[in-house]
């Protein structure tokens, strides 16, 4: 039984590491920020999820499990938020205008006066 | 064993390479981002050296908080950076800086290489006397009992640092709200995160302080997490930073050092020396100091990032521009 659990750990953590590798390759190779974000958040969500899943049999019940799952959920939450914020900061202004044609040209998020902090 | 050696060697090479890259980077923003990654790698190295307390401090303060301060400074300096690159310092100055940096590096290397073997250590004496403090974590024991003056000074020094930041305010801005963390645009994902995350972050921060008595953790790490939650709420625009003239906030800034000095002075009468604890009450007194310092350090760290106060109309204009 413990051999099966160890094998499960090895397989799941290896799969997670492959997702992290693929995410890193995507981050380096994809052409623009939005596609790079996709690669990065995929690695965070699935890669970390698989690593956590693989480590569950090795952790002590129940607090080790709760801790590992909490780490994964918090990484999901922060990763999703940061992805949204970065995407919002880099999206071209035409997209907003295409969605709301009569909107007045408000300060574009990428414009220098909105991105500086002073 | 060998696989651990490979991981350690890779970590060392990564840290050295990243340090070189940061030094060579032309743009301040890139160097600041590199510094954050450098701090995270250092954290891993501290974990490998089994110094978990130091690792947590490095992650929370060295990498996280200092990284944020540097990123803010880089963003503010960006308009002047191009002009700065035009004015290249003269050859003499560059050689002098290079020689001084090399001398510091050589001096540090000499100190490390000339250490006696085994290195002088008080670790055994600390371990023998730790039960007297009622603490289980030797790092907390050293910080709060044997080196309490150091800890007192390093918690007090945060207050003058904040006064230094505040003194950058213009005359019109004095008494207003800190101006660096003006709220982000409404309707983004940030306010959601700032509503969901703080309950967990506050729990983790308090846990770090409480667990610091017996396990890795402590007031600085816990306060950094608490301050991060406060900053998140301010950046998301859910709460404004307090006015620098706010009396309650000023009291919170100094309550920790006051509590430390007060208990330390009482030690002269009760235990015979400044900052000595009467043996029966050592642990409750240490916890009281840790709680007070946590409150003050949290407030100082949050306000350090919030920056100097700006005039009220300017603050509102900035907020509007972002919404």
CSV table of C-alpha atoms in Angstrom, one decimal:
chain,number,residue,atom,x,y,z
A,1,UNK,CA,0.0,0.0,0.0
A,2,UNK,CA,2.7,2.4,0.9
A,3,UNK,CA,4.6,1.5,-2.3
A,4,UNK,CA,1.5,2.4,-4.3
A,5,UNK,CA,1.2,5.7,-2.4
A,6,UNK,CA,4.9,6.5,-3.1
A,7,UNK,CA,4.5,5.7,-6.7
A,8,UNK,CA,1.4,8.0,-6.8
A,9,UNK,CA,3.5,10.7,-5.2
A,10,UNK,CA,6.3,10.3,-7.8
A,11,UNK,CA,3.9,10.3,-10.7
A,12,UNK,CA,1.9,13.3,-9.6
A,13,UNK,CA,4.9,15.4,-8.6
A,14,UNK,CA,6.7,14.6,-11.8
A,15,UNK,CA,3.6,15.6,-13.8
A,16,UNK,CA,3.5,18.8,-11.8
A,17,UNK,CA,7.1,19.5,-12.6
A,18,UNK,CA,6.4,19.0,-16.3
A,19,UNK,CA,3.7,21.6,-16.1
A,20,UNK,CA,6.1,24.0,-14.4
A,21,UNK,CA,8.7,23.3,-17.1
A,22,UNK,CA,6.1,23.8,-19.9
A,23,UNK,CA,4.9,27.0,-18.2
A,24,UNK,CA,8.5,28.4,-18.0
A,25,UNK,CA,9.1,27.5,-21.7
A,26,UNK,CA,5.9,29.3,-22.6
A,27,UNK,CA,6.9,32.3,-20.5
A,28,UNK,CA,10.1,32.6,-22.4
A,29,UNK,CA,8.9,31.7,-25.9
A,30,UNK,CA,5.3,33.1,-26.2
A,31,UNK,CA,5.1,36.3,-28.2
A,32,UNK,CA,3.1,38.7,-26.0
A,33,UNK,CA,2.2,39.4,-22.4
A,34,UNK,CA,-1.3,37.8,-22.6
A,35,UNK,CA,-0.1,34.5,-23.9
A,36,UNK,CA,2.8,34.5,-21.5
A,37,UNK,CA,0.3,35.1,-18.6
A,38,UNK,CA,-1.6,32.0,-19.9
A,39,UNK,CA,1.5,29.9,-19.7
A,40,UNK,CA,2.4,31.2,-16.2
A,41,UNK,CA,-1.0,30.8,-14.6
A,42,UNK,CA,-1.4,27.3,-16.1
A,43,UNK,CA,1.8,26.3,-14.5
A,44,UNK,CA,0.8,27.8,-11.1
A,45,UNK,CA,-2.7,26.3,-11.1
A,46,UNK,CA,-2.1,22.8,-12.5
A,47,UNK,CA,1.6,22.3,-11.7
A,48,UNK,CA,1.2,23.3,-8.1
A,49,UNK,CA,-2.1,21.4,-7.8
A,50,UNK,CA,-0.4,18.2,-9.0
A,51,UNK,CA,2.6,18.7,-6.7
A,52,UNK,CA,0.2,19.3,-3.7
A,53,UNK,CA,-1.9,16.3,-4.8
A,54,UNK,CA,1.3,14.1,-5.0
A,55,UNK,CA,2.5,15.3,-1.6
A,56,UNK,CA,-0.8,14.6,0.2
A,57,UNK,CA,-0.1,10.9,1.0
A,58,UNK,CA,3.3,11.9,2.5
A,59,UNK,CA,1.8,14.6,4.8
A,60,UNK,CA,0.3,13.9,8.2
A,61,UNK,CA,-3.4,13.9,8.5
A,62,UNK,CA,-5.3,16.1,8.9
A,63,UNK,CA,-3.3,19.3,9.5
A,64,UNK,CA,-0.6,18.6,7.0
A,65,UNK,CA,-3.3,18.0,4.3
A,66,UNK,CA,-5.2,21.2,5.3
A,67,UNK,CA,-1.9,23.2,5.1
A,68,UNK,CA,-1.0,21.8,1.7
A,69,UNK,CA,-4.4,22.4,0.2
A,70,UNK,CA,-4.5,25.9,1.8
A,71,UNK,CA,-1.2,26.7,0.1
A,72,UNK,CA,-2.6,25.6,-3.3
A,73,UNK,CA,-5.9,27.5,-2.8
A,74,UNK,CA,-4.1,30.7,-1.8
A,75,UNK,CA,-1.7,30.4,-4.8
A,76,UNK,CA,-4.8,30.0,-7.0
A,77,UNK,CA,-6.4,33.1,-5.6
A,78,UNK,CA,-3.3,35.3,-5.8
A,79,UNK,CA,-2.3,33.9,-9.2
A,80,UNK,CA,-5.7,34.5,-10.7
A,81,UNK,CA,-5.8,38.1,-9.3
A,82,UNK,CA,-2.3,39.0,-10.5
A,83,UNK,CA,-3.1,37.5,-13.9
A,84,UNK,CA,-6.3,39.7,-14.2
A,85,UNK,CA,-4.4,42.8,-13.1
A,86,UNK,CA,-1.5,42.3,-15.5
A,87,UNK,CA,-3.9,41.6,-18.4
A,88,UNK,CA,-5.9,44.7,-17.5
A,89,UNK,CA,-2.7,46.8,-17.6
A,90,UNK,CA,-1.5,45.5,-21.0
A,91,UNK,CA,-4.7,45.1,-23.0
A,92,UNK,CA,-4.9,47.4,-26.0
A,93,UNK,CA,-7.3,50.4,-25.7
A,94,UNK,CA,-9.3,49.3,-28.8
A,95,UNK,CA,-10.7,46.4,-26.9
A,96,UNK,CA,-12.5,48.6,-24.4
A,97,UNK,CA,-13.8,50.8,-27.2
A,98,UNK,CA,-15.0,47.8,-29.3
A,99,UNK,CA,-17.0,46.7,-26.3
A,100,UNK,CA,-18.5,50.0,-25.4
A,101,UNK,CA,-18.5,52.1,-28.7
A,102,UNK,CA,-20.0,55.3,-27.2
A,103,UNK,CA,-17.7,55.3,-24.2
A,104,UNK,CA,-15.6,58.5,-23.8
A,105,UNK,CA,-11.9,57.9,-24.1
A,106,UNK,CA,-11.1,57.6,-20.4
A,107,UNK,CA,-7.5,57.4,-19.2
A,108,UNK,CA,-6.1,54.2,-20.7
A,109,UNK,CA,-4.6,52.0,-18.0
A,110,UNK,CA,-1.3,51.8,-19.9
A,111,UNK,CA,-1.1,55.6,-20.2
A,112,UNK,CA,1.8,57.0,-18.3
A,113,UNK,CA,-0.2,59.2,-16.0
A,114,UNK,CA,-2.2,56.3,-14.7
A,115,UNK,CA,0.6,53.9,-14.2
A,116,UNK,CA,2.9,56.2,-12.3
A,117,UNK,CA,2.3,56.3,-8.6
A,118,UNK,CA,2.8,60.0,-7.7
B,1,UNK,CA,23.2,13.0,-0.5
B,2,UNK,CA,24.6,13.7,-4.0
B,3,UNK,CA,21.2,14.9,-5.3
B,4,UNK,CA,21.1,17.4,-2.4
B,5,UNK,CA,24.6,18.6,-3.3
B,6,UNK,CA,23.4,19.1,-6.9
B,7,UNK,CA,20.4,21.2,-5.7
B,8,UNK,CA,22.7,23.3,-3.4
B,9,UNK,CA,25.3,23.9,-6.1
B,10,UNK,CA,22.6,24.9,-8.5
B,11,UNK,CA,21.1,27.3,-5.9
B,12,UNK,CA,24.5,28.9,-5.3
B,13,UNK,CA,25.2,29.3,-9.0
B,14,UNK,CA,21.8,30.9,-9.5
B,15,UNK,CA,22.2,33.3,-6.7
B,16,UNK,CA,25.7,34.4,-7.9
B,17,UNK,CA,24.5,34.7,-11.5
B,18,UNK,CA,21.5,36.7,-10.5
B,19,UNK,CA,23.6,39.0,-8.3
B,20,UNK,CA,25.9,39.7,-11.2
B,21,UNK,CA,22.9,40.4,-13.5
B,22,UNK,CA,21.4,42.8,-10.9
B,23,UNK,CA,24.7,44.7,-10.6
B,24,UNK,CA,25.0,44.9,-14.4
B,25,UNK,CA,21.4,45.8,-15.1
B,26,UNK,CA,21.0,49.3,-16.6
B,27,UNK,CA,17.3,49.8,-15.8
B,28,UNK,CA,16.4,50.4,-12.1
B,29,UNK,CA,13.1,48.6,-12.6
B,30,UNK,CA,14.7,45.4,-13.9
B,31,UNK,CA,17.2,45.5,-11.1
B,32,UNK,CA,14.5,45.8,-8.5
B,33,UNK,CA,12.6,42.8,-10.0
B,34,UNK,CA,15.8,40.9,-10.0
B,35,UNK,CA,16.4,41.8,-6.3
B,36,UNK,CA,13.0,40.3,-5.4
B,37,UNK,CA,13.9,37.0,-7.1
B,38,UNK,CA,17.3,37.1,-5.5
B,39,UNK,CA,15.7,37.4,-2.1
B,40,UNK,CA,13.5,34.3,-2.8
B,41,UNK,CA,16.6,32.3,-3.8
B,42,UNK,CA,18.4,33.4,-0.6
B,43,UNK,CA,15.3,32.3,1.3
B,44,UNK,CA,15.7,28.8,-0.2
B,45,UNK,CA,19.4,28.8,0.8
B,46,UNK,CA,18.5,29.8,4.4
B,47,UNK,CA,16.0,26.9,4.5
B,48,UNK,CA,18.7,24.5,3.2
B,49,UNK,CA,21.0,25.8,6.0
B,50,UNK,CA,18.1,24.9,8.5
B,51,UNK,CA,17.8,28.6,9.5
B,52,UNK,CA,14.0,28.8,9.0
B,53,UNK,CA,13.7,32.0,11.1
B,54,UNK,CA,16.2,33.8,8.9
B,55,UNK,CA,14.5,32.4,5.8
B,56,UNK,CA,11.1,33.7,6.9
B,57,UNK,CA,12.6,37.2,7.7
B,58,UNK,CA,14.4,37.2,4.3
B,59,UNK,CA,11.2,36.3,2.4
B,60,UNK,CA,8.9,38.7,4.3
B,61,UNK,CA,11.2,41.7,4.8
B,62,UNK,CA,14.3,41.3,2.7
B,63,UNK,CA,12.6,40.2,-0.5
B,64,UNK,CA,8.9,41.3,-0.1
B,65,UNK,CA,8.9,44.6,1.7
B,66,UNK,CA,12.3,45.9,0.6
B,67,UNK,CA,11.5,44.7,-2.9
B,68,UNK,CA,8.2,46.7,-2.9
B,69,UNK,CA,10.1,49.8,-1.6
B,70,UNK,CA,12.7,49.5,-4.4
B,71,UNK,CA,10.0,48.9,-7.0
B,72,UNK,CA,8.2,52.1,-5.9
B,73,UNK,CA,11.5,54.0,-6.0
B,74,UNK,CA,12.3,52.7,-9.4
B,75,UNK,CA,8.9,53.7,-10.7
B,76,UNK,CA,9.3,57.2,-9.3
B,77,UNK,CA,12.8,57.6,-10.7
B,78,UNK,CA,12.0,56.3,-14.2
B,79,UNK,CA,11.5,59.8,-15.7
B,80,UNK,CA,15.0,60.9,-14.7
B,81,UNK,CA,16.7,57.6,-15.5
B,82,UNK,CA,17.5,58.4,-19.2
B,83,UNK,CA,19.2,61.7,-18.2
B,84,UNK,CA,21.1,59.9,-15.6
B,85,UNK,CA,22.5,57.5,-18.1
B,86,UNK,CA,23.8,60.4,-20.3
B,87,UNK,CA,26.0,61.7,-17.5
B,88,UNK,CA,28.5,58.9,-17.2
B,89,UNK,CA,30.8,59.4,-14.2
B,90,UNK,CA,34.5,59.9,-14.9
B,91,UNK,CA,37.1,57.2,-15.2
B,92,UNK,CA,38.7,58.0,-11.9
B,93,UNK,CA,35.4,57.7,-9.9
B,94,UNK,CA,34.5,54.4,-11.6
B,95,UNK,CA,37.9,52.9,-10.8
B,96,UNK,CA,37.6,54.2,-7.2
B,97,UNK,CA,34.2,52.6,-6.8
B,98,UNK,CA,35.4,49.3,-8.3
B,99,UNK,CA,38.4,49.2,-6.1
B,100,UNK,CA,36.4,49.9,-2.9
B,101,UNK,CA,33.8,47.3,-3.8
B,102,UNK,CA,36.5,44.7,-4.5
B,103,UNK,CA,38.1,45.6,-1.2
B,104,UNK,CA,34.8,45.0,0.7
B,105,UNK,CA,34.4,41.6,-1.1
B,106,UNK,CA,38.0,40.6,-0.4
B,107,UNK,CA,37.6,41.7,3.3
B,108,UNK,CA,34.4,39.6,3.7
B,109,UNK,CA,36.0,36.6,2.0
B,110,UNK,CA,39.1,36.9,4.3
B,111,UNK,CA,36.8,37.1,7.4
B,112,UNK,CA,34.9,34.0,6.3
B,113,UNK,CA,38.1,32.0,5.3
B,114,UNK,CA,40.0,33.0,8.5
B,115,UNK,CA,37.3,31.9,10.9
B,116,UNK,CA,38.7,29.5,13.6
B,117,UNK,CA,37.5,26.0,13.3
B,118,UNK,CA,35.3,25.3,15.2
B,119,UNK,CA,33.8,28.8,15.1
B,120,UNK,CA,33.4,30.5,18.4
B,121,UNK,CA,29.8,30.0,19.5
B,122,UNK,CA,27.5,30.7,22.5
B,123,UNK,CA,25.0,28.1,21.1
B,124,UNK,CA,25.6,25.6,23.9
B,125,UNK,CA,25.2,28.2,26.6
B,126,UNK,CA,22.0,29.4,25.1
B,127,UNK,CA,20.6,25.9,24.8
B,128,UNK,CA,21.5,25.2,28.5
B,129,UNK,CA,19.8,28.4,29.8
B,130,UNK,CA,16.8,28.5,27.4
B,131,UNK,CA,14.3,26.8,29.8
B,132,UNK,CA,14.7,29.8,32.2
B,133,UNK,CA,13.0,32.0,29.5
B,134,UNK,CA,10.1,29.6,29.1
B,135,UNK,CA,10.6,29.7,25.3
B,136,UNK,CA,11.1,26.8,23.0
B,137,UNK,CA,12.6,28.6,20.0
B,138,UNK,CA,16.2,29.5,20.7
B,139,UNK,CA,16.2,32.3,18.1
B,140,UNK,CA,13.4,34.0,20.0
B,141,UNK,CA,15.2,33.4,23.3
B,142,UNK,CA,18.4,35.0,22.0
B,143,UNK,CA,16.5,38.0,20.5
B,144,UNK,CA,14.2,38.6,23.5
B,145,UNK,CA,16.5,37.7,26.5
B,146,UNK,CA,20.2,37.5,25.7
B,147,UNK,CA,20.4,40.2,23.0
B,148,UNK,CA,17.4,42.2,24.1
B,149,UNK,CA,19.2,45.5,23.7
B,150,UNK,CA,19.8,44.8,20.0
B,151,UNK,CA,16.1,43.9,19.5
B,152,UNK,CA,15.0,47.0,21.4
B,153,UNK,CA,17.2,49.2,19.2
B,154,UNK,CA,16.1,47.6,15.9
B,155,UNK,CA,12.5,48.0,16.8
B,156,UNK,CA,13.0,51.6,17.9
B,157,UNK,CA,15.0,52.5,14.8
B,158,UNK,CA,11.9,51.8,12.6
B,159,UNK,CA,10.2,54.9,14.1
B,160,UNK,CA,13.0,57.4,13.1
B,161,UNK,CA,12.9,55.7,9.6
B,162,UNK,CA,9.2,56.6,9.3
B,163,UNK,CA,9.9,60.1,10.5
B,164,UNK,CA,12.5,60.3,7.8
B,165,UNK,CA,10.0,59.3,5.2
B,166,UNK,CA,7.4,61.8,6.5
B,167,UNK,CA,9.9,64.6,6.5
B,168,UNK,CA,9.9,64.3,2.7
B,169,UNK,CA,6.4,65.7,2.7
B,170,UNK,CA,5.8,69.2,1.4
B,171,UNK,CA,4.7,71.9,3.8
B,172,UNK,CA,1.2,71.8,2.4
B,173,UNK,CA,1.0,68.0,2.7
B,174,UNK,CA,1.8,67.9,6.4
B,175,UNK,CA,-1.1,66.4,8.4
B,176,UNK,CA,-2.6,64.9,5.3
B,177,UNK,CA,-2.7,61.3,4.2
B,178,UNK,CA,0.3,59.3,2.8
B,179,UNK,CA,0.2,59.6,-1.0
B,180,UNK,CA,2.1,56.7,-2.5
B,181,UNK,CA,-0.7,54.1,-2.3
B,182,UNK,CA,-3.5,55.8,-4.1
B,183,UNK,CA,-6.3,53.4,-4.9
B,184,UNK,CA,-6.1,51.3,-8.1
B,185,UNK,CA,-9.0,51.5,-10.6
B,186,UNK,CA,-12.3,50.3,-9.3
B,187,UNK,CA,-13.8,47.3,-11.1
B,188,UNK,CA,-10.6,45.3,-11.2
B,189,UNK,CA,-9.9,42.0,-9.5
B,190,UNK,CA,-7.8,43.7,-6.8
B,191,UNK,CA,-10.7,44.8,-4.5
B,192,UNK,CA,-11.9,41.2,-4.5
B,193,UNK,CA,-8.5,39.9,-3.4
B,194,UNK,CA,-8.4,42.6,-0.8
B,195,UNK,CA,-11.7,41.4,0.6
B,196,UNK,CA,-11.0,37.6,0.5
B,197,UNK,CA,-7.3,37.4,1.5
B,198,UNK,CA,-7.0,39.5,4.7
B,199,UNK,CA,-8.9,37.1,7.0
B,200,UNK,CA,-6.4,34.4,6.1
B,201,UNK,CA,-3.5,36.7,6.1
B,202,UNK,CA,-4.3,38.2,9.6
B,203,UNK,CA,-4.7,34.6,10.9
B,204,UNK,CA,-1.3,33.6,9.5
B,205,UNK,CA,0.3,36.8,10.8
B,206,UNK,CA,-1.0,36.3,14.4
B,207,UNK,CA,-0.1,32.6,14.2
B,208,UNK,CA,3.5,33.5,13.2
B,209,UNK,CA,3.8,35.8,16.2
B,210,UNK,CA,2.3,33.3,18.6
B,211,UNK,CA,4.2,30.3,17.3
B,212,UNK,CA,7.4,32.3,17.4
B,213,UNK,CA,7.8,31.4,21.1
B,214,UNK,CA,8.4,27.7,20.3
B,215,UNK,CA,8.8,27.4,16.5
B,216,UNK,CA,10.2,29.4,13.7
B,217,UNK,CA,8.4,32.7,13.5
B,218,UNK,CA,8.1,35.9,15.5
B,219,UNK,CA,7.0,39.5,15.6
B,220,UNK,CA,8.9,40.8,12.5
B,221,UNK,CA,7.7,38.0,10.2
B,222,UNK,CA,4.2,38.2,11.6
B,223,UNK,CA,4.1,42.0,11.4
B,224,UNK,CA,5.3,41.9,7.8
B,225,UNK,CA,2.4,39.6,6.8
B,226,UNK,CA,-0.1,41.8,8.7
B,227,UNK,CA,1.3,45.0,7.1
B,228,UNK,CA,1.0,43.3,3.7
B,229,UNK,CA,-2.7,42.8,4.3
B,230,UNK,CA,-3.1,46.4,5.4
B,231,UNK,CA,-1.3,47.6,2.3
B,232,UNK,CA,-3.4,45.4,0.1
B,233,UNK,CA,-6.6,46.9,1.5
B,234,UNK,CA,-5.1,50.5,1.0
B,235,UNK,CA,-4.0,49.8,-2.6
B,236,UNK,CA,-7.4,48.3,-3.5
B,237,UNK,CA,-9.0,51.5,-2.2
B,238,UNK,CA,-11.2,49.8,0.4
B,239,UNK,CA,-9.6,52.0,3.2
B,240,UNK,CA,-7.7,55.2,3.0
B,241,UNK,CA,-4.4,55.4,4.8
B,242,UNK,CA,-4.7,57.3,8.1
B,243,UNK,CA,-3.7,61.0,8.4
B,244,UNK,CA,-0.2,61.4,9.8
B,245,UNK,CA,-1.8,63.7,12.4
B,246,UNK,CA,-4.0,60.9,13.7
B,247,UNK,CA,-3.3,60.5,17.4
B,248,UNK,CA,-4.4,56.9,17.7
B,249,UNK,CA,-2.2,55.8,14.9
B,250,UNK,CA,0.8,57.7,16.3
B,251,UNK,CA,0.2,55.9,19.6
B,252,UNK,CA,0.2,52.5,17.9
B,253,UNK,CA,3.5,53.4,16.2
B,254,UNK,CA,5.3,53.8,19.5
B,255,UNK,CA,3.3,51.4,21.8
B,256,UNK,CA,5.7,48.5,21.2
B,257,UNK,CA,9.0,50.3,21.9
B,258,UNK,CA,7.3,52.0,25.0
B,259,UNK,CA,6.2,48.7,26.3
B,260,UNK,CA,9.7,47.2,25.7
B,261,UNK,CA,11.4,50.1,27.5
B,262,UNK,CA,8.9,50.1,30.3
B,263,UNK,CA,9.3,46.4,31.0
B,264,UNK,CA,13.0,46.8,30.6
B,265,UNK,CA,13.2,49.6,33.1
B,266,UNK,CA,11.0,47.7,35.6
B,267,UNK,CA,13.6,44.9,35.3
B,268,UNK,CA,16.2,47.2,37.0
B,269,UNK,CA,14.0,47.1,40.2
B,270,UNK,CA,12.6,43.5,39.9
B,271,UNK,CA,15.5,41.6,38.4
B,272,UNK,CA,18.5,43.7,39.0
B,273,UNK,CA,19.4,44.8,35.4
B,274,UNK,CA,17.9,46.8,32.5
B,275,UNK,CA,15.9,44.5,30.3
B,276,UNK,CA,16.3,41.6,32.7
B,277,UNK,CA,13.1,39.6,33.3
B,278,UNK,CA,12.1,38.2,36.8
B,279,UNK,CA,12.3,34.5,36.2
B,280,UNK,CA,8.8,33.6,37.2
B,281,UNK,CA,7.3,36.1,34.7
B,282,UNK,CA,9.8,35.8,31.9
B,283,UNK,CA,7.4,34.2,29.3
B,284,UNK,CA,4.3,36.4,29.9
B,285,UNK,CA,6.5,39.6,29.8
B,286,UNK,CA,8.2,38.4,26.6
B,287,UNK,CA,4.8,37.7,25.0
B,288,UNK,CA,3.5,41.2,26.1
B,289,UNK,CA,6.5,42.8,24.5
B,290,UNK,CA,6.1,40.7,21.3
B,291,UNK,CA,2.4,41.7,21.0
B,292,UNK,CA,3.2,45.4,21.5
B,293,UNK,CA,6.1,45.3,19.0
B,294,UNK,CA,3.9,43.4,16.5
B,295,UNK,CA,1.4,46.2,16.5
B,296,UNK,CA,4.0,48.9,16.2
B,297,UNK,CA,6.1,47.1,13.5
B,298,UNK,CA,2.9,46.4,11.5
B,299,UNK,CA,1.9,50.1,11.6
B,300,UNK,CA,5.5,51.3,10.7
B,301,UNK,CA,5.9,48.9,7.8
B,302,UNK,CA,2.6,49.8,6.3
B,303,UNK,CA,3.2,53.5,6.7
B,304,UNK,CA,6.7,53.3,5.3
B,305,UNK,CA,5.3,51.9,2.1
B,306,UNK,CA,2.4,54.4,2.1
B,307,UNK,CA,5.0,57.2,1.8
B,308,UNK,CA,5.1,60.8,2.8
B,309,UNK,CA,1.8,62.7,3.3
B,310,UNK,CA,0.4,64.8,0.4
B,311,UNK,CA,-2.1,67.7,0.5
B,312,UNK,CA,-5.7,66.5,0.6
B,313,UNK,CA,-7.0,67.9,-2.8
B,314,UNK,CA,-4.0,66.2,-4.4
B,315,UNK,CA,-4.8,62.9,-2.8
B,316,UNK,CA,-8.4,63.0,-4.0
B,317,UNK,CA,-7.4,64.0,-7.5
B,318,UNK,CA,-5.1,61.0,-7.7
B,319,UNK,CA,-7.8,58.7,-6.4
B,320,UNK,CA,-10.2,60.0,-9.0
B,321,UNK,CA,-7.7,59.7,-11.8
B,322,UNK,CA,-7.5,56.0,-11.0
B,323,UNK,CA,-11.2,55.3,-10.8
